[in-house]
Amino acid sequence: MLDAPEGAPDLAIAVLGCGTVGTQVVRLLTEHADDLGRRIGRGVRISGVLVSDLDKPRDPAVPTALLTTDASALIEGADVVVELLGGTTTARDLVLAALTSGASVVTANKALLATSGPELYAAADTAGVDLLFEAAVAGAVPVVRGVRESLAGDRVQRVLGIVNGTTNFILDEMTTGGLDFDVALTQAQDLGYAEADPTADVDGHDAAAKAAILASLAFHTRVALADVACEGIREITAADIAAARESGGVIKLLAVAERVPATADRGEAVAVRVNPVILPTAHPLAGVGGAYNAVVVEAEAAGRLMFYGAGAGGAPTASAVLGDIVSAARHRTHGGRAPAESASAALPLAGPADVVARLQIRLLVDDRPGVLAQVATVVAEHGVSIESVRQQVSDEGAAVLAVVTHEADEASLAATVEALRTADGVRRVLSAHRVERA
Amino acid sequence: MLDAPEGAPDLAIAVLGCGTVGTQVVRLLTEHADDLGRRIGRGVRISGVLVSDLDKPRDPAVPTALLTTDASALIEGADVVVELLGGTTTARDLVLAALTSGASVVTANKALLATSGPELYAAADTAGVDLLFEAAVAGAVPVVRGVRESLAGDRVQRVLGIVNGTTNFILDEMTTGGLDFDVALTQAQDLGYAEADPTADVDGHDAAAKAAILASLAFHTRVALADVACEGIREITAADIAAARESGGVIKLLAVAERVPATADRGEAVAVRVNPVILPTAHPLAGVGGAYNAVVVEAEAAGRLMFYGAGAGGAPTASAVLGDIVSAARHRTHGGRAPAESASAALPLAGPADVVARLQIRLLVDDRPGVLAQVATVVAEHGVSIESVRQQVSDEGAAVLAVVTHEADEASLAATVEALRTADGVRRVLSAHRVERA
């Protein structure tokens, strides 16, 4: 049944780290060893599990005999190294050591890829081995393989993803319960959906790391974390969400990477950002609730594809890690390797003047004749045209205007918002959010 | 930039067939040749396009110089043969000839796989080449790669798919317009969404062929078209759809393949069917409209994943074909091959007594005291329990009862429906449809 030569030793899988995901990976590797061996064409065995403390109590799925604190010895004998340590220092050193020694590497560590990606991709290329990371972007959702392989013959135009379950959960609670951000955050923390220090999630940094990875894959270019324009959800109010609902939409935190057309001055470029977006309810991402993740990929020939599933959790993340282990193990058995992350296109990053968007700007204005005309004039002066205006009377003799623009470049939109802050009759800019089409 | 040895000739891609999909494949291969060469690591060229009539007018994207009617010569020199002829006779002969000659094969032909799959998989295994068919199941939706590779380390429990755009379009029209089947079918035919002879679509045969392919992949077993229990949408009425909506659901034609647990008498089994199902609106498949396809895969560790996209059309199908061409070409350049369709598990097919479901049975009954008790008694006599009953008074002194059962095995459910047909006070069984949970 196996395709490897008779008597070939089992492939040695070294697991670095034994937290929630590591425990599940060890459990699945052990329970499904026969099935995996058949799918790979060669037997597999866990050669060891790297931990920092041998005596800590652990899940019985992890045999004590496999535990080790000797990273070097573990990596040296491994065919596939599975990095589940997290962090960017020890993890980087060990992944580099593994690649250099000729082992294939599977990782779920988005921060590592966002900070040391180019160095690690280059090391994998030099060694001619795999560096696979399906679990780093959206948990069990197989979007990395989708973009890397299924769409390898197409041209990706845009990627839009809900890639952070914590913020999606908080926005859901705000939407269904009419809660303000602080209340919903506390609730998410109480339920264990948000950490005590929620910064990485709610300020969009986690999503930004994933956006950088997705953009690099989709556009065959190198995008670093620092290249991602990033805005979180702290400023979203219950009133923003109510206003979105009134206009038939929901607010989601999206990671967006898009191809920007060539101009007279430069070739094609790529723009990458994370920010709250108003999605019409008919958009496939609008219904993605709770801790689920989903990524829409728009490609020239394929049109709009969506990948949806559990974005976190031990077992779902382990499923993605196992899929990568099988791929890496098959390559070591039958030859071949996954498409390398060659930055063949090396697209430049687009500036705000290159990217177009539609904006919903909510303004608190004096409730008197002439203010709408004044607002419309300021918008028009910046070359932006208005698609719709809705007026709601508010409590204190002032009115709230919700202005939705037609598509315009971001630089003009930003200038419009700035000018509105000091426009005659405008008391305050309440919010300014991008609006997607269905 | 290329990884093949200097001076290695370009890989020869032979395209068999030049219809809508073939034309798009030729266009994309030509337009993106440089990109594809970089992703493959070796240049590619179209060595010829097989047509039956050289003089027929064609899209200018297809260079006349590439056209040929000589299948044997075209296949003989090819590295990758792309079969887009359709049908099961000539296509079978040419695919077998290609595999035997050592070429890798990419096909979009579900009928061919459903009828000659085992023979073709075996020929590919013997030759050690790829037989790839992403486009055969759900157009651009990358579910084949998802199940074959991303979930290779997991255990699939169930696959549920909307894999026929024509029936999905018709059901949508019935739902939004309150139309009966015949009217919606005529409308779909007028718009070009359904063929003059709609049998393959509306009776579920097209979906059944896809279900057989998905089941074979998901459960590593061989499922033939004849193994798929198949019911189409001809019997669905506007009243059925209205009743589903009243209970918070929509009716969709689903292809379902599921793992059935072992019993004392036998090991695990697999059940495969195509039939109309009532989905609660919160189910991720409920919102999949128009000509879109989507497949939900439920796996032990990953949980619920969904793949969504355009299920048909020249360009989307061509995108999936191109993805497969890149995979096959990479394997010929770097070694390796896609996981083979080894029927390692060889699960038996489950019978109706093995499969559990919930049913909504709509009955036209006499509107008099005692009838509900009579119906409840008949249901209970078959060991089936009732989850809910709703009564609607109808026009002629009769009432309509909508009975939803708890989960029960299909054999008992079928016997229940039969017994209700002749039960005292029951005038007619209007419909009996499975109901999914969200």
Tab-separated table of N, CA, C and O in Angstrom, chain A residues 1 27-28 31-32 35-36 38-39 134 140-142 145-146 149-155 220 284 292 300-302 304-310 315-316 319-320 322-323 326-327 330-331 334-340 342 344, chain B residues 1 27-28 31-32 35-36 38-39 134 140-142 145-146 149-155 220 284 292 300-302 304-310 315-316 319-320 322-323 326-327 330-331 334-340 344:
chain	number	residue	atom	x	y	z
A	1	MET	N	0.824	-1.202	0.000
A	1	MET	CA	0.000	0.000	0.000
A	1	MET	C	0.868	1.266	0.000
A	1	MET	O	0.526	2.262	-0.610
A	27	ARG	N	-2.419	14.510	18.938
A	27	ARG	CA	-3.540	13.567	19.022
A	27	ARG	C	-3.929	13.057	17.628
A	27	ARG	O	-4.051	11.843	17.398
A	28	LEU	N	-4.089	13.996	16.671
A	28	LEU	CA	-4.523	13.584	15.332
A	28	LEU	C	-3.449	12.742	14.640
A	28	LEU	O	-3.757	11.750	13.975
A	31	GLU	N	-3.731	9.261	16.369
A	31	GLU	CA	-4.971	8.517	16.079
A	31	GLU	C	-5.094	8.129	14.612
A	31	GLU	O	-5.639	7.080	14.283
A	32	HIS	N	-4.630	8.998	13.716
A	32	HIS	CA	-4.840	8.760	12.287
A	32	HIS	C	-3.573	8.283	11.597
A	32	HIS	O	-3.457	8.413	10.371
A	35	ASP	N	-4.127	6.029	8.438
A	35	ASP	CA	-4.722	6.779	7.324
A	35	ASP	C	-3.701	7.725	6.702
A	35	ASP	O	-3.584	7.822	5.474
A	36	LEU	N	-2.973	8.436	7.569
A	36	LEU	CA	-2.001	9.411	7.068
A	36	LEU	C	-0.920	8.699	6.274
A	36	LEU	O	-0.499	9.169	5.215
A	38	ARG	N	-1.162	6.010	4.570
A	38	ARG	CA	-1.700	5.639	3.257
A	38	ARG	C	-1.751	6.853	2.336
A	38	ARG	O	-1.406	6.768	1.158
A	39	ARG	N	-2.180	8.002	2.893
A	39	ARG	CA	-2.316	9.180	2.028
A	39	ARG	C	-0.951	9.709	1.603
A	39	ARG	O	-0.800	10.280	0.529
A	134	GLU	N	-0.701	27.129	6.132
A	134	GLU	CA	-2.158	27.290	5.990
A	134	GLU	C	-2.802	27.800	7.268
A	134	GLU	O	-3.682	28.661	7.233
A	140	ALA	N	-8.759	26.909	10.137
A	140	ALA	CA	-9.032	25.758	9.280
A	140	ALA	C	-9.394	26.143	7.853
A	140	ALA	O	-9.469	25.279	6.980
A	141	VAL	N	-9.634	27.426	7.613
A	141	VAL	CA	-10.115	27.849	6.293
A	141	VAL	C	-8.980	27.749	5.269
A	141	VAL	O	-7.968	28.437	5.406
A	142	PRO	N	-9.143	26.922	4.244
A	142	PRO	CA	-7.996	26.628	3.362
A	142	PRO	C	-7.758	27.677	2.287
A	142	PRO	O	-7.679	27.364	1.116
A	145	ARG	N	-3.959	27.564	0.456
A	145	ARG	CA	-3.849	26.618	-0.652
A	145	ARG	C	-4.707	27.074	-1.833
A	145	ARG	O	-4.346	26.919	-2.983
A	146	GLY	N	-5.868	27.666	-1.517
A	146	GLY	CA	-6.740	28.148	-2.582
A	146	GLY	C	-6.057	29.192	-3.448
A	146	GLY	O	-6.086	29.118	-4.675
A	149	GLU	N	-2.546	27.570	-5.030
A	149	GLU	CA	-2.616	26.479	-5.997
A	149	GLU	C	-3.851	26.532	-6.881
A	149	GLU	O	-3.740	26.507	-8.100
A	150	SER	N	-5.040	26.633	-6.279
A	150	SER	CA	-6.253	26.598	-7.110
A	150	SER	C	-6.282	27.776	-8.076
A	150	SER	O	-6.719	27.646	-9.208
A	151	LEU	N	-5.827	28.932	-7.622
A	151	LEU	CA	-5.874	30.126	-8.466
A	151	LEU	C	-4.534	30.402	-9.150
A	151	LEU	O	-4.310	31.499	-9.650
A	152	ALA	N	-3.661	29.392	-9.186
A	152	ALA	CA	-2.322	29.606	-9.748
A	152	ALA	C	-2.363	29.960	-11.224
A	152	ALA	O	-1.416	30.537	-11.757
A	153	GLY	N	-3.448	29.634	-11.911
A	153	GLY	CA	-3.537	29.961	-13.334
A	153	GLY	C	-4.383	31.180	-13.613
A	153	GLY	O	-4.672	31.495	-14.764
A	154	ASP	N	-4.780	31.876	-12.570
A	154	ASP	CA	-5.686	33.020	-12.704
A	154	ASP	C	-4.946	34.269	-12.226
A	154	ASP	O	-3.791	34.205	-11.823
A	155	ARG	N	-5.608	35.414	-12.304
A	155	ARG	CA	-5.042	36.657	-11.784
A	155	ARG	C	-5.949	37.183	-10.689
A	155	ARG	O	-7.100	37.560	-10.963
A	220	HIS	N	1.999	37.664	-5.471
A	220	HIS	CA	3.351	37.188	-5.722
A	220	HIS	C	4.355	38.301	-5.484
A	220	HIS	O	5.262	38.542	-6.282
A	284	PRO	N	-21.553	38.232	0.447
A	284	PRO	CA	-21.340	36.933	1.093
A	284	PRO	C	-20.629	37.020	2.439
A	284	PRO	O	-20.802	36.135	3.279
A	292	TYR	N	-16.350	32.769	13.359
A	292	TYR	CA	-15.986	32.252	12.038
A	292	TYR	C	-15.109	33.238	11.271
A	292	TYR	O	-15.152	34.438	11.512
A	300	GLU	N	-9.689	37.304	-11.918
A	300	GLU	CA	-10.107	37.715	-13.257
A	300	GLU	C	-11.041	36.689	-13.893
A	300	GLU	O	-12.120	37.032	-14.368
A	301	ALA	N	-10.638	35.430	-13.920
A	301	ALA	CA	-11.452	34.418	-14.597
A	301	ALA	C	-12.430	33.740	-13.646
A	301	ALA	O	-13.581	33.501	-14.001
A	302	ALA	N	-11.997	33.439	-12.442
A	302	ALA	CA	-12.855	32.683	-11.516
A	302	ALA	C	-14.013	33.517	-10.992
A	302	ALA	O	-15.015	32.972	-10.552
A	304	ARG	N	-15.826	35.643	-8.165
A	304	ARG	CA	-15.753	35.742	-6.712
A	304	ARG	C	-15.822	34.349	-6.074
A	304	ARG	O	-16.806	33.647	-6.241
A	305	LEU	N	-14.782	33.989	-5.342
A	305	LEU	CA	-14.779	32.746	-4.566
A	305	LEU	C	-14.834	33.120	-3.087
A	305	LEU	O	-14.327	34.160	-2.695
A	306	MET	N	-15.414	32.232	-2.261
A	306	MET	CA	-15.327	32.458	-0.831
A	306	MET	C	-14.908	31.173	-0.127
A	306	MET	O	-15.360	30.090	-0.476
A	307	PHE	N	-14.036	31.328	0.866
A	307	PHE	CA	-13.606	30.240	1.733
A	307	PHE	C	-14.051	30.583	3.151
A	307	PHE	O	-13.768	31.680	3.629
A	308	TYR	N	-14.699	29.657	3.813
A	308	TYR	CA	-15.371	29.937	5.087
A	308	TYR	C	-15.122	28.802	6.067
A	308	TYR	O	-15.102	27.638	5.677
A	309	GLY	N	-14.933	29.127	7.341
A	309	GLY	CA	-14.801	28.072	8.353
A	309	GLY	C	-14.347	28.623	9.687
A	309	GLY	O	-14.324	29.840	9.905
A	310	ALA	N	-13.987	27.708	10.586
A	310	ALA	CA	-13.549	28.097	11.913
A	310	ALA	C	-12.175	28.756	11.821
A	310	ALA	O	-11.244	28.198	11.254
A	315	ALA	N	-8.570	22.290	17.574
A	315	ALA	CA	-8.811	21.251	16.571
A	315	ALA	C	-8.858	21.810	15.147
A	315	ALA	O	-8.189	21.267	14.256
A	316	PRO	N	-9.603	22.893	14.886
A	316	PRO	CA	-9.616	23.419	13.514
A	316	PRO	C	-8.212	23.834	13.033
A	316	PRO	O	-7.819	23.538	11.903
A	319	SER	N	-6.271	20.842	12.172
A	319	SER	CA	-6.659	20.244	10.890
A	319	SER	C	-5.855	20.861	9.745
A	319	SER	O	-5.356	20.156	8.866
A	320	ALA	N	-5.729	22.189	9.772
A	320	ALA	CA	-4.953	22.861	8.726
A	320	ALA	C	-3.480	22.475	8.806
A	320	ALA	O	-2.815	22.258	7.789
A	322	LEU	N	-2.281	19.659	9.946
A	322	LEU	CA	-2.154	18.282	9.456
A	322	LEU	C	-2.179	18.219	7.928
A	322	LEU	O	-1.438	17.440	7.316
A	323	GLY	N	-3.066	19.027	7.302
A	323	GLY	CA	-3.096	19.067	5.837
A	323	GLY	C	-1.736	19.455	5.284
A	323	GLY	O	-1.249	18.872	4.308
A	326	VAL	N	0.777	16.570	5.682
A	326	VAL	CA	0.613	15.562	4.625
A	326	VAL	C	1.252	16.053	3.324
A	326	VAL	O	1.964	15.303	2.645
A	327	SER	N	1.029	17.324	2.972
A	327	SER	CA	1.638	17.861	1.743
A	327	SER	C	3.160	17.780	1.805
A	327	SER	O	3.812	17.309	0.865
A	330	ARG	N	4.303	14.179	1.648
A	330	ARG	CA	4.176	13.625	0.286
A	330	ARG	C	5.321	14.110	-0.596
A	330	ARG	O	5.869	13.356	-1.406
A	331	HIS	N	5.652	15.388	-0.465
A	331	HIS	CA	6.749	15.910	-1.284
A	331	HIS	C	8.058	15.205	-0.946
A	331	HIS	O	8.866	14.919	-1.828
A	334	HIS	N	7.522	11.608	-2.590
A	334	HIS	CA	7.335	11.485	-4.044
A	334	HIS	C	8.082	12.545	-4.837
A	334	HIS	O	8.042	12.536	-6.073
A	335	GLY	N	8.735	13.478	-4.152
A	335	GLY	CA	9.379	14.575	-4.854
A	335	GLY	C	8.428	15.753	-4.997
A	335	GLY	O	7.263	15.676	-4.639
A	336	GLY	N	8.958	16.856	-5.541
A	336	GLY	CA	8.161	18.062	-5.735
A	336	GLY	C	8.135	18.910	-4.481
A	336	GLY	O	8.602	18.512	-3.418
A	337	ARG	N	7.635	20.122	-4.629
A	337	ARG	CA	7.408	20.979	-3.474
A	337	ARG	C	6.320	21.990	-3.799
A	337	ARG	O	5.931	22.153	-4.961
A	338	ALA	N	5.783	22.607	-2.769
A	338	ALA	CA	4.725	23.601	-2.976
A	338	ALA	C	5.312	24.794	-3.721
A	338	ALA	O	6.518	25.050	-3.651
A	339	PRO	N	4.450	25.533	-4.459
A	339	PRO	CA	4.935	26.718	-5.156
A	339	PRO	C	5.683	27.626	-4.182
A	339	PRO	O	5.190	27.902	-3.093
A	340	ALA	N	6.865	28.062	-4.562
A	340	ALA	CA	7.669	28.901	-3.670
A	340	ALA	C	7.112	30.318	-3.659
A	340	ALA	O	6.377	30.722	-4.547
A	342	SER	N	8.120	33.053	-4.484
A	342	SER	CA	8.991	33.947	-5.229
A	342	SER	C	8.262	35.271	-5.460
A	342	SER	O	7.107	35.304	-5.859
A	344	SER	N	7.872	37.261	-7.681
A	344	SER	CA	8.141	37.436	-9.101
A	344	SER	C	7.597	38.759	-9.620
A	344	SER	O	8.171	39.372	-10.498
B	1	MET	N	15.263	32.666	-13.564
B	1	MET	CA	13.969	32.633	-12.902
B	1	MET	C	13.338	31.245	-12.966
B	1	MET	O	12.684	30.782	-12.051
B	27	ARG	N	-7.215	31.167	-24.233
B	27	ARG	CA	-6.975	32.599	-24.036
B	27	ARG	C	-6.093	32.841	-22.811
B	27	ARG	O	-5.086	33.555	-22.870
B	28	LEU	N	-6.450	32.207	-21.689
B	28	LEU	CA	-5.689	32.430	-20.457
B	28	LEU	C	-4.272	31.873	-20.581
B	28	LEU	O	-3.308	32.501	-20.119
B	31	GLU	N	-2.458	34.492	-22.791
B	31	GLU	CA	-2.263	35.816	-22.167
B	31	GLU	C	-1.321	35.761	-20.971
B	31	GLU	O	-0.579	36.697	-20.707
B	32	HIS	N	-1.390	34.672	-20.202
B	32	HIS	CA	-0.644	34.600	-18.940
B	32	HIS	C	0.572	33.692	-19.049
B	32	HIS	O	1.076	33.226	-18.018
B	35	ASP	N	3.570	34.582	-16.696
B	35	ASP	CA	3.243	34.333	-15.288
B	35	ASP	C	3.210	32.838	-14.995
B	35	ASP	O	3.735	32.380	-13.975
B	36	LEU	N	2.553	32.101	-15.875
B	36	LEU	CA	2.423	30.663	-15.651
B	36	LEU	C	3.788	30.004	-15.657
B	36	LEU	O	4.089	29.153	-14.814
B	38	ARG	N	6.583	31.286	-14.777
B	38	ARG	CA	7.251	31.576	-13.499
B	38	ARG	C	6.703	30.695	-12.379
B	38	ARG	O	7.455	30.191	-11.559
B	39	ARG	N	5.374	30.520	-12.366
B	39	ARG	CA	4.789	29.734	-11.276
B	39	ARG	C	5.123	28.253	-11.414
B	39	ARG	O	5.221	27.532	-10.423
B	134	GLU	N	-10.554	19.419	-10.956
B	134	GLU	CA	-11.199	20.428	-10.121
B	134	GLU	C	-12.454	20.977	-10.778
B	134	GLU	O	-13.478	21.174	-10.119
B	140	ALA	N	-15.550	26.885	-10.703
B	140	ALA	CA	-14.360	27.517	-10.151
B	140	ALA	C	-14.155	27.221	-8.669
B	140	ALA	O	-13.106	27.523	-8.115
B	141	VAL	N	-15.147	26.648	-8.007
B	141	VAL	CA	-15.071	26.439	-6.560
B	141	VAL	C	-14.047	25.341	-6.239
B	141	VAL	O	-14.210	24.208	-6.662
B	142	PRO	N	-13.001	25.673	-5.486
B	142	PRO	CA	-11.882	24.722	-5.346
B	142	PRO	C	-12.115	23.664	-4.277
B	142	PRO	O	-11.305	23.474	-3.392
B	145	ARG	N	-9.637	20.276	-4.501
B	145	ARG	CA	-8.337	20.440	-3.846
B	145	ARG	C	-8.505	20.556	-2.335
B	145	ARG	O	-7.698	20.053	-1.571
B	146	GLY	N	-9.574	21.219	-1.907
B	146	GLY	CA	-9.831	21.351	-0.484
B	146	GLY	C	-9.972	20.007	0.202
B	146	GLY	O	-9.358	19.750	1.240
B	149	GLU	N	-6.525	17.744	-0.461
B	149	GLU	CA	-5.247	18.175	0.099
B	149	GLU	C	-5.385	18.886	1.436
B	149	GLU	O	-4.754	18.504	2.409
B	150	SER	N	-6.245	19.918	1.499
B	150	SER	CA	-6.325	20.676	2.751
B	150	SER	C	-6.820	19.791	3.886
B	150	SER	O	-6.369	19.913	5.017
B	151	LEU	N	-7.765	18.893	3.590
B	151	LEU	CA	-8.330	18.054	4.640
B	151	LEU	C	-7.671	16.672	4.680
B	151	LEU	O	-8.211	15.744	5.291
B	152	ALA	N	-6.498	16.531	4.053
B	152	ALA	CA	-5.858	15.217	3.964
B	152	ALA	C	-5.476	14.670	5.330
B	152	ALA	O	-5.299	13.467	5.495
B	153	GLY	N	-5.346	15.526	6.339
B	153	GLY	CA	-4.994	15.046	7.669
B	153	GLY	C	-6.192	14.948	8.594
B	153	GLY	O	-6.029	14.715	9.784
B	154	ASP	N	-7.380	15.146	8.068
B	154	ASP	CA	-8.587	15.183	8.894
B	154	ASP	C	-9.499	14.020	8.464
B	154	ASP	O	-9.148	13.246	7.579
B	155	ARG	N	-10.626	13.872	9.135
B	155	ARG	CA	-11.613	12.865	8.747
B	155	ARG	C	-12.896	13.572	8.365
B	155	ARG	O	-13.545	14.196	9.205
B	220	HIS	N	-12.393	8.399	0.398
B	220	HIS	CA	-11.341	7.532	-0.133
B	220	HIS	C	-11.923	6.185	-0.523
B	220	HIS	O	-11.387	5.140	-0.183
B	284	PRO	N	-25.285	28.105	6.323
B	284	PRO	CA	-24.463	28.836	5.340
B	284	PRO	C	-24.868	28.573	3.894
B	284	PRO	O	-24.634	29.418	3.027
B	292	TYR	N	-24.773	30.381	-8.445
B	292	TYR	CA	-23.606	30.056	-7.625
B	292	TYR	C	-23.658	28.622	-7.120
B	292	TYR	O	-24.731	28.041	-6.988
B	300	GLU	N	-13.977	16.141	11.168
B	300	GLU	CA	-13.850	15.900	12.606
B	300	GLU	C	-13.132	17.049	13.311
B	300	GLU	O	-13.620	17.595	14.296
B	301	ALA	N	-11.967	17.419	12.831
B	301	ALA	CA	-11.190	18.462	13.514
B	301	ALA	C	-11.509	19.853	12.977
B	301	ALA	O	-11.639	20.805	13.740
B	302	ALA	N	-11.652	19.988	11.671
B	302	ALA	CA	-11.828	21.319	11.076
B	302	ALA	C	-13.188	21.910	11.387
B	302	ALA	O	-13.368	23.119	11.343
B	304	ARG	N	-16.917	22.871	10.358
B	304	ARG	CA	-17.625	23.132	9.113
B	304	ARG	C	-16.867	24.120	8.239
B	304	ARG	O	-16.631	25.258	8.644
B	305	LEU	N	-16.497	23.694	7.055
B	305	LEU	CA	-15.874	24.581	6.069
B	305	LEU	C	-16.861	24.791	4.927
B	305	LEU	O	-17.645	23.911	4.619
B	306	MET	N	-16.792	25.949	4.282
B	306	MET	CA	-17.589	26.123	3.069
B	306	MET	C	-16.725	26.698	1.959
B	306	MET	O	-15.901	27.580	2.181
B	307	PHE	N	-16.938	26.190	0.755
B	307	PHE	CA	-16.299	26.682	-0.459
B	307	PHE	C	-17.410	27.208	-1.356
B	307	PHE	O	-18.384	26.493	-1.615
B	308	TYR	N	-17.239	28.407	-1.874
B	308	TYR	CA	-18.332	29.088	-2.576
B	308	TYR	C	-17.787	29.780	-3.820
B	308	TYR	O	-16.695	30.342	-3.784
B	309	GLY	N	-18.549	29.762	-4.903
B	309	GLY	CA	-18.133	30.496	-6.096
B	309	GLY	C	-18.994	30.189	-7.290
B	309	GLY	O	-20.043	29.540	-7.170
B	310	ALA	N	-18.531	30.643	-8.466
B	310	ALA	CA	-19.276	30.427	-9.702
B	310	ALA	C	-19.188	28.960	-10.091
B	310	ALA	O	-18.103	28.396	-10.184
B	315	ALA	N	-15.249	31.254	-18.283
B	315	ALA	CA	-14.063	31.764	-17.590
B	315	ALA	C	-13.864	31.118	-16.218
B	315	ALA	O	-12.756	30.674	-15.895
B	316	PRO	N	-14.905	31.028	-15.358
B	316	PRO	CA	-14.689	30.382	-14.058
B	316	PRO	C	-14.223	28.929	-14.188
B	316	PRO	O	-13.305	28.501	-13.463
B	319	SER	N	-10.676	28.860	-15.113
B	319	SER	CA	-9.772	29.171	-13.999
B	319	SER	C	-9.398	27.904	-13.242
B	319	SER	O	-8.233	27.679	-12.901
B	320	ALA	N	-10.413	27.062	-12.976
B	320	ALA	CA	-10.140	25.807	-12.267
B	320	ALA	C	-9.259	24.890	-13.119
B	320	ALA	O	-8.340	24.232	-12.608
B	322	LEU	N	-7.064	25.841	-15.349
B	322	LEU	CA	-5.700	26.394	-15.339
B	322	LEU	C	-4.966	26.050	-14.046
B	322	LEU	O	-3.773	25.736	-14.056
B	323	GLY	N	-5.678	26.128	-12.910
B	323	GLY	CA	-5.061	25.750	-11.638
B	323	GLY	C	-4.539	24.317	-11.701
B	323	GLY	O	-3.424	24.020	-11.241
B	326	VAL	N	-1.412	24.094	-13.931
B	326	VAL	CA	-0.199	24.520	-13.215
B	326	VAL	C	0.280	23.407	-12.269
B	326	VAL	O	1.474	23.102	-12.208
B	327	SER	N	-0.661	22.771	-11.545
B	327	SER	CA	-0.256	21.678	-10.641
B	327	SER	C	0.401	20.547	-11.424
B	327	SER	O	1.476	20.055	-11.040
B	330	ARG	N	3.774	21.635	-12.718
B	330	ARG	CA	4.778	21.698	-11.639
B	330	ARG	C	5.282	20.296	-11.290
B	330	ARG	O	6.481	20.097	-11.046
B	331	HIS	N	4.358	19.353	-11.237
B	331	HIS	CA	4.777	17.988	-10.921
B	331	HIS	C	5.712	17.437	-11.996
B	331	HIS	O	6.671	16.734	-11.700
B	334	HIS	N	9.087	19.463	-11.233
B	334	HIS	CA	9.776	19.300	-9.953
B	334	HIS	C	9.624	17.919	-9.355
B	334	HIS	O	10.159	17.645	-8.291
B	335	GLY	N	8.824	17.045	-9.997
B	335	GLY	CA	8.534	15.734	-9.421
B	335	GLY	C	7.298	15.790	-8.551
B	335	GLY	O	6.708	16.859	-8.344
B	336	GLY	N	6.899	14.618	-8.054
B	336	GLY	CA	5.700	14.518	-7.223
B	336	GLY	C	4.458	14.377	-8.062
B	336	GLY	O	4.487	14.518	-9.291
B	337	ARG	N	3.367	14.053	-7.403
B	337	ARG	CA	2.074	14.065	-8.065
B	337	ARG	C	0.987	14.257	-7.015
B	337	ARG	O	1.233	14.142	-5.824
B	338	ALA	N	-0.218	14.600	-7.506
B	338	ALA	CA	-1.340	14.809	-6.594
B	338	ALA	C	-1.685	13.490	-5.926
B	338	ALA	O	-1.418	12.425	-6.473
B	339	PRO	N	-2.284	13.554	-4.717
B	339	PRO	CA	-2.694	12.317	-4.040
B	339	PRO	C	-3.543	11.470	-4.980
B	339	PRO	O	-4.455	11.974	-5.628
B	340	ALA	N	-3.220	10.185	-5.083
B	340	ALA	CA	-3.946	9.315	-6.000
B	340	ALA	C	-5.299	8.957	-5.402
B	340	ALA	O	-5.517	9.074	-4.200
B	344	SER	N	-8.641	3.406	-0.556
B	344	SER	CA	-8.018	2.741	0.582
B	344	SER	C	-9.045	2.299	1.612
B	344	SER	O	-8.905	1.272	2.244
